[in-house]
Short mmCIF file of C-alpha atoms and ligand atoms in Angstrom, two decimals:
data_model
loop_
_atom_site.label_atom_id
_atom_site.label_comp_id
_atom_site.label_asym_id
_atom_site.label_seq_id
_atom_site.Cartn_x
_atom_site.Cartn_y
_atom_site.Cartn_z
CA UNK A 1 0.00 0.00 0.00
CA UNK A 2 2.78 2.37 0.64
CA UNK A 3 5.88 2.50 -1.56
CA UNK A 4 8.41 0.16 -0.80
CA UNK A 5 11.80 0.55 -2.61
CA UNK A 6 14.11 -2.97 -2.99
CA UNK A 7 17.11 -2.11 -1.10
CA UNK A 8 20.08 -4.85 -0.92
CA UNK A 9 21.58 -4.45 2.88
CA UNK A 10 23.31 -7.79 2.32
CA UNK A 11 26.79 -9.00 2.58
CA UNK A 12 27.02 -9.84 -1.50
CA UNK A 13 25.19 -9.07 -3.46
CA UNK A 14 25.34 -4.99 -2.49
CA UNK A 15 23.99 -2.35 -3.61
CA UNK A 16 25.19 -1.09 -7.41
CA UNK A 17 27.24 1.87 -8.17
CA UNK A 18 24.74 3.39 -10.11
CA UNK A 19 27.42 4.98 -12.79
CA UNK A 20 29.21 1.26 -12.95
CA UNK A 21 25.09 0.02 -13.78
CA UNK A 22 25.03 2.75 -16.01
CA UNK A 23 28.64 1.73 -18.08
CA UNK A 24 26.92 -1.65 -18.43
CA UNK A 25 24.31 -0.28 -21.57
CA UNK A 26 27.60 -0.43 -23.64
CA UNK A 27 28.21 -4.40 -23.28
CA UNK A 28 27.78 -4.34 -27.09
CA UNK A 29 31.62 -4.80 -27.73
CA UNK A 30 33.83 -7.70 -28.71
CA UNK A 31 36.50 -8.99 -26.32
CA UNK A 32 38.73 -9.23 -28.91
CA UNK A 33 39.01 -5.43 -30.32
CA UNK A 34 41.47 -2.61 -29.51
CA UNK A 35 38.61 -1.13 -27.86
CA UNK A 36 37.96 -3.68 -25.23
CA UNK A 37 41.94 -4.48 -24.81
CA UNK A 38 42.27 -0.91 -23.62
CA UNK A 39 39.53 -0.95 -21.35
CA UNK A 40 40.99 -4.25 -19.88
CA UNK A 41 44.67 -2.78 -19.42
CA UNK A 42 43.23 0.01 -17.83
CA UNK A 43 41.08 -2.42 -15.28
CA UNK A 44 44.07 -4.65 -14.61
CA UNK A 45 46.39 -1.47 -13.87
CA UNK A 46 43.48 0.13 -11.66
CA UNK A 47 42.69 -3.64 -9.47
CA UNK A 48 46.24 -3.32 -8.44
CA UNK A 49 46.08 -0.36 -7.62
CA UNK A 50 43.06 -0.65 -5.63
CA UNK A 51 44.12 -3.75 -4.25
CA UNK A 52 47.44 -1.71 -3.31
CA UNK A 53 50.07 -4.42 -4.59
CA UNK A 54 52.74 -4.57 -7.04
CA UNK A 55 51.36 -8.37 -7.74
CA UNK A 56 49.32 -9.30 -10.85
CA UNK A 57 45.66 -9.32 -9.83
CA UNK A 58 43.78 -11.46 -12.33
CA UNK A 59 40.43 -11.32 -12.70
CA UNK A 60 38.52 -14.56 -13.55
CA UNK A 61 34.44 -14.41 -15.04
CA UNK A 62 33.35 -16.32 -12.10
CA UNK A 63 31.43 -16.06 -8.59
CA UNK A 64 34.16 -16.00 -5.85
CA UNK A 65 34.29 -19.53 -5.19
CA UNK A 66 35.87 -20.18 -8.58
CA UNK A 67 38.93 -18.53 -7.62
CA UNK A 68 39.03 -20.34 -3.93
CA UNK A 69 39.34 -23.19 -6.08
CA UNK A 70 41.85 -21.87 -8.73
CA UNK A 71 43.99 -20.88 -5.53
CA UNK A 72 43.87 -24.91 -5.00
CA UNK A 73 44.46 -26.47 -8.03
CA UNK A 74 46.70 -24.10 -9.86
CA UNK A 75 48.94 -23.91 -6.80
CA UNK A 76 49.39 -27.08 -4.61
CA UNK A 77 49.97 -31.03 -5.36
CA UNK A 78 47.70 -34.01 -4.43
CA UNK A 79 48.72 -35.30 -0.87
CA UNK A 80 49.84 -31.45 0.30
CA UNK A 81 49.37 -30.89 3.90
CA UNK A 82 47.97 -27.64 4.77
CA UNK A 83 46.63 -25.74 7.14
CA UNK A 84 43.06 -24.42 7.45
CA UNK A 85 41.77 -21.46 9.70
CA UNK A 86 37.91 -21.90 10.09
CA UNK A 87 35.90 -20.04 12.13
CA UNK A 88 32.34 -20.32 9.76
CA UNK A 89 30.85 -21.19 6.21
CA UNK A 90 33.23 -19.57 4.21
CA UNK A 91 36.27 -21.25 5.95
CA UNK A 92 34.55 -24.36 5.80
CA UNK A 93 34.62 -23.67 1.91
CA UNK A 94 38.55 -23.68 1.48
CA UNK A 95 37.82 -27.70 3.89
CA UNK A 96 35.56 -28.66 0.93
CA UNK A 97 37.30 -27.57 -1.99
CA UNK A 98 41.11 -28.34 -0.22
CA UNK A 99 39.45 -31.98 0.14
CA UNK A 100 37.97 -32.33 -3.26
CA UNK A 101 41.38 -31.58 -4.66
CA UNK A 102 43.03 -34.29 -2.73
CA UNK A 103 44.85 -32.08 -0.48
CA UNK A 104 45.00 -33.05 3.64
CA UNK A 105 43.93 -30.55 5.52
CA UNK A 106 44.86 -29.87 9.20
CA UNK A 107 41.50 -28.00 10.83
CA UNK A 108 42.06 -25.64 13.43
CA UNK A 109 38.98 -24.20 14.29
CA UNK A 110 37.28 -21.33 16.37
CA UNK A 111 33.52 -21.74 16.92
CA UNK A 112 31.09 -19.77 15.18
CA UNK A 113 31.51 -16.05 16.20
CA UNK A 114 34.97 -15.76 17.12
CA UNK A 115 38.01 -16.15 14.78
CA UNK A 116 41.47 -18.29 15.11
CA UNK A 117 44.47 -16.51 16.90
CA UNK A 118 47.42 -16.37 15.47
CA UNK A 119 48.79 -17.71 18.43
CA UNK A 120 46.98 -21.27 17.36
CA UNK A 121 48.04 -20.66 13.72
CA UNK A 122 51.35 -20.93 15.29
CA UNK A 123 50.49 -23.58 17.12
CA UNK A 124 49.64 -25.47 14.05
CA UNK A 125 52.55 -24.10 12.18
CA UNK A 126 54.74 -25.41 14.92
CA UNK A 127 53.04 -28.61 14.77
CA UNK A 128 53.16 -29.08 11.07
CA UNK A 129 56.74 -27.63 9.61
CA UNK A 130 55.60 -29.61 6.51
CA UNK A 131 52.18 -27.26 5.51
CA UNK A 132 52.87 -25.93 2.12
CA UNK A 133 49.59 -23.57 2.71
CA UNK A 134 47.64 -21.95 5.43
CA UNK A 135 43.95 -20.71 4.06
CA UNK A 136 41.88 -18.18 5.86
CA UNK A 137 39.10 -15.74 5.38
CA UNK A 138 39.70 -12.26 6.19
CA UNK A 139 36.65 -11.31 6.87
CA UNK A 140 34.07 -14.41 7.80
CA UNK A 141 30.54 -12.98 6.55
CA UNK A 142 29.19 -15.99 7.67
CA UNK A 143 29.24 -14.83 11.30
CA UNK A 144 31.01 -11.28 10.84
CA UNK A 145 34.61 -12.25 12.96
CA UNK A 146 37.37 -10.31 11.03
CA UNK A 147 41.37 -12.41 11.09
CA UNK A 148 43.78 -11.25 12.21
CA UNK A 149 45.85 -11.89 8.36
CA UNK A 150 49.01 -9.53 9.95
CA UNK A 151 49.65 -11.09 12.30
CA UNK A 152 48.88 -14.89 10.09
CA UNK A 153 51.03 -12.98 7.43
CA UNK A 154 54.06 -12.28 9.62
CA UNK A 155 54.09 -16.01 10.95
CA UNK A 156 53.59 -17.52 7.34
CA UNK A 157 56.72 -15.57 5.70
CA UNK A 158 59.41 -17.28 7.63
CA UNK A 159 58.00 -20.92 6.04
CA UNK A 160 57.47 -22.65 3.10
CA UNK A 161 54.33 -22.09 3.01
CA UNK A 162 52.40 -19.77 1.26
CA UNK A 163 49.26 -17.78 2.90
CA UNK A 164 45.75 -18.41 0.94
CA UNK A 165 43.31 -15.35 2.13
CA UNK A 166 39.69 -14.97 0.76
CA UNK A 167 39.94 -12.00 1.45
CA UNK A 168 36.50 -11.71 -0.54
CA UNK A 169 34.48 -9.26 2.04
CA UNK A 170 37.31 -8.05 3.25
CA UNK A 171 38.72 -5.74 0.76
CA UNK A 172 37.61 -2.43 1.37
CA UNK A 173 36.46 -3.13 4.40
CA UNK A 174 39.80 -3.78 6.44
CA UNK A 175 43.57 -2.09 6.01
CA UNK A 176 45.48 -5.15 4.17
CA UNK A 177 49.04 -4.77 2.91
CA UNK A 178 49.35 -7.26 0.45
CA UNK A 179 53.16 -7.02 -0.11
CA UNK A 180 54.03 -5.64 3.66
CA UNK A 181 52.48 -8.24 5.43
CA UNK A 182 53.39 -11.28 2.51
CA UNK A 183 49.64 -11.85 1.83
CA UNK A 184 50.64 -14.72 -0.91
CA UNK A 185 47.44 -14.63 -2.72
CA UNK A 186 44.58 -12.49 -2.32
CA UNK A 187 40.89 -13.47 -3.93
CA UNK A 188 38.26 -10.48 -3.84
CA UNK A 189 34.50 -10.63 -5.74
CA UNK A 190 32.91 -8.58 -7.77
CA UNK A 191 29.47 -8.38 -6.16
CA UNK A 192 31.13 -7.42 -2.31
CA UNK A 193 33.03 -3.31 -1.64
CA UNK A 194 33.46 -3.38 -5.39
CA UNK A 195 30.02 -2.40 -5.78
CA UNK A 196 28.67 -4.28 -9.41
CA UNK A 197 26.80 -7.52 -10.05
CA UNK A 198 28.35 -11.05 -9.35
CA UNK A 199 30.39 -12.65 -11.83
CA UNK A 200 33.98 -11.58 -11.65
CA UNK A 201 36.33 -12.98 -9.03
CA UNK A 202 39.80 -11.47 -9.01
CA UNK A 203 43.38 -12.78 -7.14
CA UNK A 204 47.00 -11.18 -6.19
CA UNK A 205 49.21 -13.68 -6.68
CA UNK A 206 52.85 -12.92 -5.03
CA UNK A 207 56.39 -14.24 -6.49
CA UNK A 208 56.12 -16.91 -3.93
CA UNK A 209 53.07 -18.62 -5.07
CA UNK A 210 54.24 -18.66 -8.39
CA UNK A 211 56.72 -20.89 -7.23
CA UNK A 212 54.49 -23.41 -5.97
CA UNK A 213 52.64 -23.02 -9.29
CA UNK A 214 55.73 -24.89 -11.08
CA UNK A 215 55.48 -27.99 -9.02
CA UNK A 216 52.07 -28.13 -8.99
CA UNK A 217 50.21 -31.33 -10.25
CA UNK A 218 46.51 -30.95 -9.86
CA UNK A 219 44.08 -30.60 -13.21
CA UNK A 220 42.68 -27.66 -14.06
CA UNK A 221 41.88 -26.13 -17.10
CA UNK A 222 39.36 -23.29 -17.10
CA UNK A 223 40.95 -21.55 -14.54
CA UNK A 224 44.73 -21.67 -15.76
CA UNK A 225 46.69 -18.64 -13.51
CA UNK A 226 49.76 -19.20 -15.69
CA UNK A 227 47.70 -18.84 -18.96
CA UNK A 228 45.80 -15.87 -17.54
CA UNK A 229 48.87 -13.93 -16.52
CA UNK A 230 50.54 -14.14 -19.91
CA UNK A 231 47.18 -13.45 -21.45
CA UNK A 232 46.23 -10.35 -18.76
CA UNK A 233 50.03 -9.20 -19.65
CA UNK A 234 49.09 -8.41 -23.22
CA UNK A 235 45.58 -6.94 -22.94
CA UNK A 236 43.63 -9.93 -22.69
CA UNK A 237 41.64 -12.75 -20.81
CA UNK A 238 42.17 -16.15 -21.70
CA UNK A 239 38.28 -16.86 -22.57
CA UNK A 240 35.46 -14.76 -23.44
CA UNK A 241 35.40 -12.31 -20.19
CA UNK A 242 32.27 -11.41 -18.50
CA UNK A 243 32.34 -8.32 -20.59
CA UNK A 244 29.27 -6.42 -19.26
CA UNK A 245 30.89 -6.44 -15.76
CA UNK A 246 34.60 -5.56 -16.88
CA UNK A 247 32.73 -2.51 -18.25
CA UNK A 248 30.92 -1.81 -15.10
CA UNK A 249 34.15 -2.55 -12.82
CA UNK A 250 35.89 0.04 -15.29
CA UNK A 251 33.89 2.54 -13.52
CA UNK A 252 33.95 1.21 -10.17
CA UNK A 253 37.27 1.04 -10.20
CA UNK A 254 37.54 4.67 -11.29
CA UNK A 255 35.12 5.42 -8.49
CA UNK A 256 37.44 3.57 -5.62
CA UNK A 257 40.23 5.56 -6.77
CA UNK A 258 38.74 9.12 -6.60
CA UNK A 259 37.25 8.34 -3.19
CA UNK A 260 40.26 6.40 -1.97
CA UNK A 261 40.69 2.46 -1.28
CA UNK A 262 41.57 4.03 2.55
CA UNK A 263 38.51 6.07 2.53
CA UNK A 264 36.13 3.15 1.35
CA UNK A 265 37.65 1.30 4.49
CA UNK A 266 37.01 4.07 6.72
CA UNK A 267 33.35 4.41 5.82
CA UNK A 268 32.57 0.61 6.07
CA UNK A 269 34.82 1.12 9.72
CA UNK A 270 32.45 3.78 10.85
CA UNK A 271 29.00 2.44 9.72
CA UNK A 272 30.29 -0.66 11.72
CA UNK A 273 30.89 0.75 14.48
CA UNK A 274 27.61 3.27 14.40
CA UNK A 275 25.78 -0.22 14.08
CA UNK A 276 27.57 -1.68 17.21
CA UNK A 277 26.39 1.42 18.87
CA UNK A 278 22.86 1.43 17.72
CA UNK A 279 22.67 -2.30 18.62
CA UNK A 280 23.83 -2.41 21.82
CA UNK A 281 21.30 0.98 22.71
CA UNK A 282 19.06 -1.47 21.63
CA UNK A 283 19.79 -4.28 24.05
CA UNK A 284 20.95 -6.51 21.34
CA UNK A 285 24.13 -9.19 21.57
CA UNK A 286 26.48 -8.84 18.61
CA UNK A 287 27.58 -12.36 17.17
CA UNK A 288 31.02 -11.92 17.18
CA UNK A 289 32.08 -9.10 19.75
CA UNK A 290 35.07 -10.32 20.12
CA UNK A 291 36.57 -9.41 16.84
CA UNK A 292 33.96 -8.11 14.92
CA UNK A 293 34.39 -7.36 10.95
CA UNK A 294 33.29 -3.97 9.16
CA UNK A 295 32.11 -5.98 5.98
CA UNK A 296 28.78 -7.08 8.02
CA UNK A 297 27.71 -7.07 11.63
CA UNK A 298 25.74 -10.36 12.90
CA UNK A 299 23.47 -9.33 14.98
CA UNK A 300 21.63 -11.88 17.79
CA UNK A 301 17.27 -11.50 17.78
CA UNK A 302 15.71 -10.85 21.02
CA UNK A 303 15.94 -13.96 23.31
CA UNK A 304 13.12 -15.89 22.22
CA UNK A 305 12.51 -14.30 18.99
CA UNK A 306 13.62 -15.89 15.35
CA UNK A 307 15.72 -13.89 13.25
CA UNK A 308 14.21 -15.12 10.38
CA UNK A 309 10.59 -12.66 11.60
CA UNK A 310 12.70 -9.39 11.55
CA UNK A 311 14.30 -10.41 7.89
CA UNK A 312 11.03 -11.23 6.27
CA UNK A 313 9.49 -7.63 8.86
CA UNK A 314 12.87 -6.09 6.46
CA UNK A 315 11.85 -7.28 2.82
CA UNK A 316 7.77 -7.02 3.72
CA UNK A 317 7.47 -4.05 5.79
CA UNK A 318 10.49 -2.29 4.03
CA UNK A 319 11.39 -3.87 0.78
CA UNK A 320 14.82 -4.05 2.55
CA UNK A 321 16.84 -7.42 2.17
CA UNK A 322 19.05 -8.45 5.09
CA UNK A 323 20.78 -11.70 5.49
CA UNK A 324 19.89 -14.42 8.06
CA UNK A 325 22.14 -16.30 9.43
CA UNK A 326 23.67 -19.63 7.33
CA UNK A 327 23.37 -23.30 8.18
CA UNK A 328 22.72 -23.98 12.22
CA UNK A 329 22.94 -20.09 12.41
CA UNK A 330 19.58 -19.35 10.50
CA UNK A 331 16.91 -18.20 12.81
CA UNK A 332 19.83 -17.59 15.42
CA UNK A 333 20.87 -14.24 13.74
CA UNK A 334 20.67 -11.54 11.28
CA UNK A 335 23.35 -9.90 9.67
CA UNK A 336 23.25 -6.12 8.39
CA UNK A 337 25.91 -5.45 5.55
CA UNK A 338 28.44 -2.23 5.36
CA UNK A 339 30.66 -3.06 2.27
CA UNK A 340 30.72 -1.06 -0.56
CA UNK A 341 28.16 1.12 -1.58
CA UNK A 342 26.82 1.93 1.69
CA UNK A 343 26.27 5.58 3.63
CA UNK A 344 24.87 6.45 6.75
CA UNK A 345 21.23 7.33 5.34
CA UNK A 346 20.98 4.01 4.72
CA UNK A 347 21.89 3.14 8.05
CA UNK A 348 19.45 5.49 9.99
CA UNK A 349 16.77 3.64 7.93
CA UNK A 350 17.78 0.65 8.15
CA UNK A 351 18.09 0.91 12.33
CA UNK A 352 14.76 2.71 12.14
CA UNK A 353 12.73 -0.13 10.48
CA UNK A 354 15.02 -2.27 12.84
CA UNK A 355 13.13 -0.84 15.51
CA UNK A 356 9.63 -0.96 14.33
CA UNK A 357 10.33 -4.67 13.23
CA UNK A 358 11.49 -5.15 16.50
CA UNK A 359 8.31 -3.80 18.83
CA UNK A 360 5.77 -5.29 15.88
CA UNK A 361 7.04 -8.77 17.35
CA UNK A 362 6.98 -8.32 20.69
CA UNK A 363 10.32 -6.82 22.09
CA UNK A 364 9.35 -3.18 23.49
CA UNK A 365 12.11 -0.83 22.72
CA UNK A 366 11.19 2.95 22.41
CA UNK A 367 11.41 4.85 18.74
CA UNK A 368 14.22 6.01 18.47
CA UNK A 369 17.18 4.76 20.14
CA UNK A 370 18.92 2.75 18.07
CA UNK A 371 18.37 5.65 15.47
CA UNK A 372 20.31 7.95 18.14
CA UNK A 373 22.63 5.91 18.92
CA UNK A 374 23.74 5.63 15.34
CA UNK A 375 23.10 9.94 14.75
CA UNK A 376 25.70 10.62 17.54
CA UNK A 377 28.32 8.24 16.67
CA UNK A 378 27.63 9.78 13.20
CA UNK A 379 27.69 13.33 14.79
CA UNK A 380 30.95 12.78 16.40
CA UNK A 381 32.32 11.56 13.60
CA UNK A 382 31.85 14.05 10.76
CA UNK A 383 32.81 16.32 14.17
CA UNK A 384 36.30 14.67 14.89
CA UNK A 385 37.21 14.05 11.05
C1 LIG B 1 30.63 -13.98 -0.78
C2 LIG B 1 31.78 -14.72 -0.23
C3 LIG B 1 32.45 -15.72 -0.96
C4 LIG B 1 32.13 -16.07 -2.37
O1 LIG B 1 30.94 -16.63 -2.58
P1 LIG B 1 30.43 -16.73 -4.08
O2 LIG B 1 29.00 -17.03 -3.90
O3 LIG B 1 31.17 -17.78 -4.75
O4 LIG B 1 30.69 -15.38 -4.71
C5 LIG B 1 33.54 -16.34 -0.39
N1 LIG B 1 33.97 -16.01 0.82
C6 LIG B 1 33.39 -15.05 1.54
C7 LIG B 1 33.96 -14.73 2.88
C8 LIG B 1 32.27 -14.37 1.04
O5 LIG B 1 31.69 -13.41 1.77
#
């Protein structure tokens, strides 16, 4: 009866850059022209740019699972012992697709909501002198618990082993030094900070992983790294790119770089943190307090209450879609999304329909407060900047 407008508050897919939506109308080129081999150039110099490294970042036409797995098998050899740091979903992802490549992976796990110290990657590392990889997410949507990949980074140079991070919500969202810290490779998605549809998955791939790709032994042949880099080095992708999207991360790219990767970080950092604020004025448990990521904040329901009623009181009340929680975490939480194209408009609204979502099933909180809470972090901030 009212107007509702769609609005995508989740972790991937988020909202579009509209100018990058816009760029997408002129799809009607061939991958194989002068036209399009500029454009690409241009996108490869700008990703490493944006992703701040003096690596190759290759971009792959897939979701960004496909380059989790080209990580695997363009890099390590059947029988490879590594090391896997999962704390949700997504790290049980690099288990799965470690496993279906016939690698043996060591576990060490946090439970859902907090992350793994480095101290226990050490642990492991100390355990294990033979791991030729340690995987980790940067950022684990799943349950929004950021890693500590510094610290992970510092420990992993002085092996043989090379450092895996999906780092796929957690560029432009968190400070990562790629060459500083010896971040080996690097996988990021379209559809996360960098603001277009899904379909492009990119990686930084450092000297030292290149190594390992000599002696690897596992098949692949759609996603070849070695292939792509010669190909990306004169202009062009090894198969027919996702074209529409290079177009539209042309212009995203262009946008990150006018605003500032740093900047991008800072305003997922403060909506983060405004949300943190507005929650807890609300009498709500974060998920992960312990080390909670900027890319998306998990937020617990009321005791009692389902999370699933206050997503579905989002997308019918509001149009608005949030995420619920994945696997044995549905119903248990919901999980609001700052990555990317996200500004603090969004997130008054959002807290404000939080709150009438909230008292409409039952939990009694006055108008209001969760709005405020978010208004004076927001006021302090524009204040202090
Ligand atoms: C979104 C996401 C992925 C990639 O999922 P796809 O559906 O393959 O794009 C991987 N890891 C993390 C941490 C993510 O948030």
């Amino acid at each position: 009866m009212y107007i509702k407008k769609q609005r995508l508050l989740t972790p991937g897919p988020t909202p579009l850059l509209p100018r990058a939506l816009h760029a997408m109308m002129a799809s009607d080129i061939h991958h194989r022209t002068s036209d399009f081999q500029k454009l690409y150039r241009q996108v490869l110099t700008d990703l490493k740019d944006v992703f701040g490294t003096k690596n190759e970042v290759l971009p792959l036409s897939s979701s960004g699972s496909g380059a989790m797995e080209a990580a695997v098998s363009n890099l390590f050899r059947r029988n490879d012992k590594v090391i896997v740091c999962t704390a949700g979903k997504f790290g049980e992802r690099w288990v799965g697709i470690t496993k279906a490549f016939g690698l043996n992976p060591i576990v060490v796990e946090a439970p859902y909501g907090d992350s793994v110290s480095a101290a226990r990657l050490a642990e492991a590392l100390r355990e294990h002198p033979d791991a030729r990889g340690v995987f980790v997410q940067a950022s684990e949507t799943s349950t929004g618990a950021a890693h500590d990949v510094q610290a992970m980074g510092a420990l992993v140079k002085n092996t043989d082993a090379i450092l895996v991070i999906d780092a796929i919500t957690g560029l432009g969202t968190m400070p990562l030094d790629i060459d500083g810290w010896g971040l080996d490779v690097v996988i990021g998605g379209s559809q996360k900070a960098f603001m277009i549809p899904p379909g492009l998955a990119f990686l930084s791939v450092s000297d030292k992983a290149w190594e390992f790709h000599k002696t690897c032994d596992l098949p692949h042949f759609y996603f070849d790294l070695k292939k792509e880099r010669k190909n990306a080095l004169a202009g062009e992708s090894t198969w027919t790119p996702a074209v529409s999207l290079i177009i539209s991360l042309a212009e995203a790219l262009k946008y990150i770089k006018e605003l500032g990767m740093d900047k991008l970080i800072a305003n997922a950092q403060m909506l983060a943190a405004a949300t943190r604020a507005a929650a807890s004025a609300l009498g709500l448990e974060l998920f992960s307090p312990n080390a909670p990521s900027s890319s998306v904040t998990a937020i617990r329901p009321p005791a009692g209450m389902d999370s699933g009623l206050i997503v579905k009181g989002f997308r019918n009340e509001f149009g608005m879609v949030i995420a619920n929680g994945q696997g044995e975490m549905k119903g248990q939480i919901f999980r609001i999304a700052h990555l990317g194209y996200f500004d603090f408009a969004d997130l008054f609204a959002t807290i404000g329909a939080l709150e009438i979502i909230l008292n409409a099933n039952g939990y009694i909180v006055p108008y209001g407060k969760g709005v405020a809470a978010a208004q004076s972090f927001y006021a302090e901030a524009i204040r202090t900047r």
